[in-house]
Short mmCIF file of C-alpha atoms in Angstrom, two decimals:
data_model
loop_
_atom_site.label_atom_id
_atom_site.label_comp_id
_atom_site.label_asym_id
_atom_site.label_seq_id
_atom_site.Cartn_x
_atom_site.Cartn_y
_atom_site.Cartn_z
CA PRO A 1 5.49 17.64 6.19
CA ALA A 2 4.45 20.97 4.90
CA ALA A 3 2.60 21.87 8.17
CA VAL A 4 5.94 21.94 10.15
CA ARG A 5 7.88 24.12 7.62
CA PRO A 6 6.81 27.48 9.18
CA TYR A 7 8.24 26.36 12.57
CA VAL A 8 11.49 25.36 10.88
CA GLU A 9 11.82 28.62 8.83
CA THR A 10 11.28 30.76 11.95
CA HIS A 11 13.53 28.63 14.20
CA GLU A 12 10.62 27.54 16.44
CA GLU A 13 10.91 23.78 15.97
CA LEU A 14 9.82 23.10 19.51
CA TRP A 15 6.25 24.02 18.66
CA ALA A 16 6.16 21.37 16.01
CA ALA A 17 6.53 18.70 18.61
CA GLU A 18 3.30 16.89 19.58
CA THR A 19 1.80 13.53 20.34
CA ARG A 20 -0.73 12.12 17.89
CA ASP A 21 -2.75 9.06 17.08
CA LEU A 22 -1.01 7.48 14.10
CA THR A 23 -1.24 4.45 11.97
CA VAL A 24 2.23 3.32 10.96
CA LEU A 25 3.34 1.11 8.10
CA PHE A 26 6.83 -0.48 8.05
CA VAL A 27 7.27 -2.00 4.54
CA ASN A 28 10.02 -4.40 3.40
CA LEU A 29 9.87 -4.19 -0.40
CA GLY A 30 10.78 -7.79 -0.95
CA ILE A 31 13.99 -7.19 -2.86
CA SER A 32 16.51 -9.94 -2.19
CA GLU A 33 19.89 -9.09 -0.49
CA GLN A 34 21.75 -10.35 -3.56
CA LYS A 35 19.85 -7.86 -5.77
CA LEU A 36 20.38 -4.97 -3.36
CA THR A 37 24.01 -5.47 -3.23
CA SER A 38 24.33 -5.49 -7.02
CA LEU A 39 22.53 -2.29 -7.53
CA SER A 40 25.06 -0.15 -9.43
CA THR A 41 23.84 0.95 -12.82
CA GLU A 42 21.64 3.85 -14.13
CA GLU A 43 19.22 1.18 -15.10
CA ASP A 44 19.05 -0.17 -11.56
CA LEU A 45 18.44 3.24 -10.25
CA HIS A 46 15.43 3.79 -12.70
CA TRP A 47 14.18 0.27 -11.53
CA MET A 48 14.33 1.27 -7.93
CA HIS A 49 12.67 4.58 -8.61
CA SER A 50 9.80 2.82 -10.34
CA ILE A 51 9.36 0.60 -7.26
CA LEU A 52 9.29 3.65 -4.91
CA TYR A 53 6.83 5.36 -7.35
CA ILE A 54 4.30 2.48 -6.93
CA VAL A 55 4.56 2.64 -3.15
CA GLN A 56 4.26 6.45 -3.11
CA ASN A 57 1.25 6.36 -5.31
CA ALA A 58 -0.55 3.84 -2.94
CA VAL A 59 0.28 5.98 0.22
CA TYR A 60 -0.59 9.30 -1.37
CA GLN A 61 -3.82 8.00 -2.91
CA TYR A 62 -5.08 7.55 0.67
CA GLU A 63 -3.50 10.73 1.94
CA GLY A 64 -0.76 9.26 3.96
CA SER A 65 2.97 10.45 4.32
CA ILE A 66 6.26 8.88 3.52
CA ASN A 67 8.51 9.36 6.41
CA LYS A 68 11.78 7.38 5.68
CA PHE A 69 13.31 5.05 3.11
CA LEU A 70 16.18 2.88 4.34
CA MET A 71 18.51 0.34 2.90
CA ASP A 72 20.45 -1.48 5.71
CA ASP A 73 20.67 -4.94 7.29
CA LYS A 74 16.84 -5.35 7.20
CA GLY A 75 16.86 -4.86 3.48
CA SER A 76 14.91 -2.19 1.71
CA THR A 77 12.47 -0.62 4.12
CA LEU A 78 10.01 2.16 3.88
CA ILE A 79 8.06 3.82 6.70
CA ALA A 80 4.72 5.40 5.89
CA VAL A 81 2.41 7.13 8.29
CA PHE A 82 -1.25 8.05 8.40
CA GLY A 83 -2.39 10.82 10.67
CA LEU A 84 0.45 13.35 10.31
CA PRO A 85 -0.29 17.09 9.95
CA PRO A 86 -1.97 18.47 7.89
CA LEU A 87 -3.55 15.13 6.67
CA SER A 88 -5.53 13.55 9.52
CA HIS A 89 -8.66 11.44 9.05
CA GLU A 90 -10.95 9.51 11.41
CA ASP A 91 -10.43 6.43 9.22
CA ASP A 92 -6.69 6.64 8.96
CA PRO A 93 -6.27 3.01 10.14
CA LEU A 94 -8.61 1.77 7.18
CA ARG A 95 -6.77 4.06 4.66
CA ALA A 96 -3.44 2.66 5.79
CA LEU A 97 -4.74 -0.94 5.36
CA PHE A 98 -5.95 -0.09 1.85
CA ALA A 99 -2.62 1.28 0.98
CA ALA A 100 -0.74 -1.63 2.38
CA MET A 101 -2.76 -4.06 0.35
CA GLN A 102 -2.41 -2.06 -2.71
CA ILE A 103 1.37 -1.94 -2.16
CA CYS A 104 1.47 -5.73 -2.01
CA THR A 105 -0.73 -6.39 -5.12
CA GLU A 106 0.95 -3.70 -7.28
CA LEU A 107 4.39 -4.70 -6.57
CA LYS A 108 3.48 -8.37 -7.05
CA ILE A 109 1.87 -7.54 -10.34
CA GLN A 110 4.14 -4.99 -11.75
CA LYS A 111 7.61 -5.97 -10.32
CA ASN A 112 7.19 -9.55 -9.24
CA LEU A 113 8.06 -8.64 -5.64
CA TYR A 114 6.52 -9.84 -2.45
CA PRO A 115 6.49 -7.20 0.25
CA SER A 116 6.09 -7.63 3.94
CA VAL A 117 4.07 -4.92 5.70
CA GLY A 118 3.49 -4.33 9.48
CA VAL A 119 0.56 -2.08 10.38
CA THR A 120 0.02 -0.62 13.86
CA THR A 121 -2.13 2.10 15.47
CA GLY A 122 -1.32 4.04 18.55
CA LEU A 123 -0.04 7.22 20.17
CA ALA A 124 3.44 8.43 19.07
CA PHE A 125 5.66 11.50 19.28
CA CYS A 126 5.89 13.61 16.23
CA GLY A 127 8.47 16.27 15.99
CA ILE A 128 11.81 17.51 14.66
CA ILE A 129 14.89 15.75 16.27
CA GLY A 130 18.53 16.41 15.73
CA ASN A 131 20.58 19.67 15.62
CA PRO A 132 20.64 22.71 13.47
CA SER A 133 23.14 21.18 11.03
CA ARG A 134 21.33 17.85 10.75
CA ARG A 135 17.77 17.29 11.62
CA GLU A 136 14.51 15.46 10.50
CA TYR A 137 11.01 15.17 11.24
CA SER A 138 10.39 11.81 12.91
CA ILE A 139 8.07 9.65 14.75
CA LEU A 140 8.77 7.80 17.87
CA GLY A 141 6.68 5.38 20.05
CA ASN A 142 5.70 1.95 20.94
CA CYS A 143 3.44 1.60 17.91
CA VAL A 144 6.31 2.39 15.58
CA ASN A 145 8.57 -0.18 17.14
CA LEU A 146 5.74 -2.70 16.90
CA ALA A 147 5.08 -2.12 13.27
CA ALA A 148 8.76 -2.94 12.60
CA ARG A 149 8.36 -6.03 14.61
CA LEU A 150 5.38 -7.19 12.64
CA MET A 151 7.03 -6.42 9.30
CA THR A 152 9.98 -8.60 10.38
CA HIS A 153 7.45 -11.47 11.48
CA SER A 154 5.67 -11.08 8.02
CA LYS A 155 9.05 -11.33 6.27
CA LYS A 156 9.94 -14.62 8.06
CA LYS A 157 6.55 -16.02 6.99
CA ARG A 158 5.27 -15.54 3.38
CA GLY A 159 5.06 -11.73 3.38
CA GLY A 160 1.84 -9.86 3.05
CA VAL A 161 0.16 -7.43 5.57
CA ILE A 162 0.02 -8.07 9.24
CA CYS A 163 -1.76 -5.60 11.57
CA ASP A 164 -2.02 -5.30 15.37
CA GLY A 165 -4.96 -5.61 17.66
CA ALA A 166 -5.65 -1.98 17.67
CA THR A 167 -5.79 -1.61 13.95
CA TRP A 168 -8.11 -4.70 13.76
CA HIS A 169 -10.49 -3.29 16.40
CA ILE A 170 -11.04 0.12 14.63
CA THR A 171 -11.61 -1.40 11.16
CA ARG A 172 -13.20 -4.80 12.00
CA GLN A 173 -16.55 -3.56 10.66
CA ASP A 174 -15.08 -2.52 7.35
CA LEU A 175 -12.93 -5.48 6.36
CA LYS A 176 -12.69 -9.27 6.70
CA PHE A 177 -9.72 -10.23 8.79
CA TYR A 178 -7.89 -13.45 9.31
CA SER A 179 -6.72 -14.10 12.86
CA LEU A 180 -3.02 -15.25 13.22
CA GLY A 181 -3.25 -15.85 16.86
CA LYS A 182 -0.94 -14.47 19.30
CA ILE A 183 2.88 -13.87 18.97
CA LYS A 184 5.57 -12.65 21.37
CA VAL A 185 7.53 -9.72 20.20
CA LYS A 186 10.61 -8.01 21.70
CA GLY A 187 9.85 -5.21 24.10
CA ILE A 188 6.40 -6.45 24.95
CA LYS A 189 5.78 -8.86 27.91
CA LYS A 190 2.47 -10.25 26.93
CA PRO A 191 1.84 -11.95 23.48
CA ILE A 192 -0.22 -9.73 21.22
CA LYS A 193 -2.98 -10.62 18.67
CA ILE A 194 -2.04 -10.14 14.99
CA PHE A 195 -4.24 -10.33 11.84
CA HIS A 196 -4.16 -10.38 8.02
CA PRO A 197 -6.70 -7.70 6.97
CA TYR A 198 -8.18 -10.13 4.40
CA ALA A 199 -9.97 -13.36 4.66
CA LYS A 200 -7.99 -16.61 4.83
CA GLU A 201 -8.87 -17.79 1.38
CA HIS A 202 -7.34 -14.49 -0.05
CA VAL A 203 -4.03 -14.76 1.69
CA GLY A 204 -2.42 -15.99 -1.67
CA GLU A 205 -3.26 -12.71 -3.29
CA PHE A 206 -0.88 -10.92 -0.99
CA THR A 207 1.84 -13.35 -0.13
CA ARG A 208 4.78 -15.26 -1.59
CA PRO A 209 3.97 -18.75 -2.93
CA THR A 210 5.09 -21.64 -0.76
CA HIS A 211 7.64 -22.71 -3.37
CA HIS A 212 9.21 -19.16 -3.61
CA THR A 213 13.06 -19.03 -3.21
CA ASN A 214 15.35 -16.25 -1.77
CA GLY A 215 16.96 -15.64 -5.02
CA ASP A 216 16.62 -12.83 -7.49
CA ARG A 217 14.11 -14.61 -9.67
CA TYR A 218 10.55 -15.36 -8.73
CA ASP A 219 8.03 -17.61 -10.12
CA THR A 220 5.49 -15.74 -12.30
CA PRO A 221 2.74 -14.58 -9.89
CA THR A 222 -0.73 -15.93 -10.71
CA GLN A 223 -3.55 -13.57 -11.57
CA LEU A 224 -5.27 -12.27 -8.56
CA GLN A 225 -7.91 -14.65 -7.38
CA ARG A 226 -11.39 -13.36 -7.66
CA ARG A 227 -13.37 -13.00 -4.46
CA ASP A 228 -15.43 -16.06 -3.72
CA THR A 229 -18.73 -14.23 -3.30
CA GLU A 230 -20.36 -11.21 -5.01
CA ASP A 231 -21.29 -9.74 -1.66
CA ASP A 232 -17.67 -9.78 -0.46
CA ASN A 233 -16.59 -8.19 -3.67
CA ILE A 234 -19.17 -5.53 -3.68
CA ARG A 235 -18.50 -4.63 -0.06
CA PHE A 236 -14.90 -4.36 -0.56
CA ILE A 237 -15.09 -2.13 -3.81
CA GLU A 238 -17.82 0.17 -2.37
CA LYS A 239 -15.82 0.91 0.67
CA SER A 240 -12.73 1.64 -1.39
CA GLU A 241 -14.72 3.85 -3.61
CA ARG A 242 -16.36 5.73 -0.78
CA VAL A 243 -12.78 6.50 0.58
CA SER A 244 -11.65 7.59 -2.89
CA ASP A 245 -14.79 9.68 -3.47
CA SER A 246 -14.24 11.67 -0.14
CA PHE A 247 -10.71 12.70 -1.48
CA GLY A 248 -12.30 13.95 -4.73
CA SER A 249 -15.10 15.96 -3.01
CA LYS A 250 -12.56 17.47 -0.51
CA ASN A 251 -10.29 18.47 -3.27
CA SER A 252 -13.10 20.04 -5.21
CA LYS A 253 -14.05 22.21 -2.32
CA ASN A 254 -10.49 23.32 -1.74
CA SER A 255 -9.96 24.31 -5.37
#
C-alpha cells in the first residue's frame, strides 16, 4: 500500500508493522485446472487480465486492497483485504461482502465463471516480511487462515460467498443471511458458524448450478433472479448506494 512506501524508502520497515482489524477475502476464480494448465497464448493472457480487471474493479469500488494473486495447487486464488492503510472504514466488513457478491455475479455474467469466496473478520498482523533483496507487504493471522478454509469449503460445494460468524455479527442488520450451520476446519478445535450473505432463495444467483461439471465449458448462466419482494430489493439497493455515495462525497472533499 502507498501508506507504507515512505518506510521502505527510508529503510525503516519495522515502523510499518502493526496489528489491525481486517476483513479478508480469499477468492478462487473458478477457472478449471484443465484451463489453467493450457494457458499459453497472448489471447489467454488478455483473457486472464480481463478476469483480474473485473475483480479489481469490485474491490477498488469499495476501497479495498488486492494483496496477492496466486496460481498453484489450489487453482487461481486472489487475496483482497479491507482495512489496510490508508483506506480503513468502520463498515469494512459490509464493503467486503458487497465486493465479494459483485465478484461472483460479474464473473458469472461476463466470463461464465463461478468463484468461491471466503470472507472473515479479525485481528491480523500487517507488515513487511522478507529480506532486503526480496520482501513484500503481507498479512498474517487466524482470520487469514480461516478465510482460506472457507474458500476451500465453498469450492467443494457450489461456490459463492461464505463468511464467518464475526463478519455476520457486524453486518447482520444490513444484509439478509442464510445460515449454513457449523463446520469443523483445520486449526480450530470447536466447530464454527458459517453463513451466505444472502437469503436462501438467492443462493442460485451466486453459485454453480447443480448440473455444473468440472470441465472448461459451463452451462449458460441464467439471468439473475429478481428479488422476491420489493422491500428486499429497495433495502439492498439503498444500502449499496449509501456506501457508493460516501465514496463520491469523500473524493469531492479531497479534490
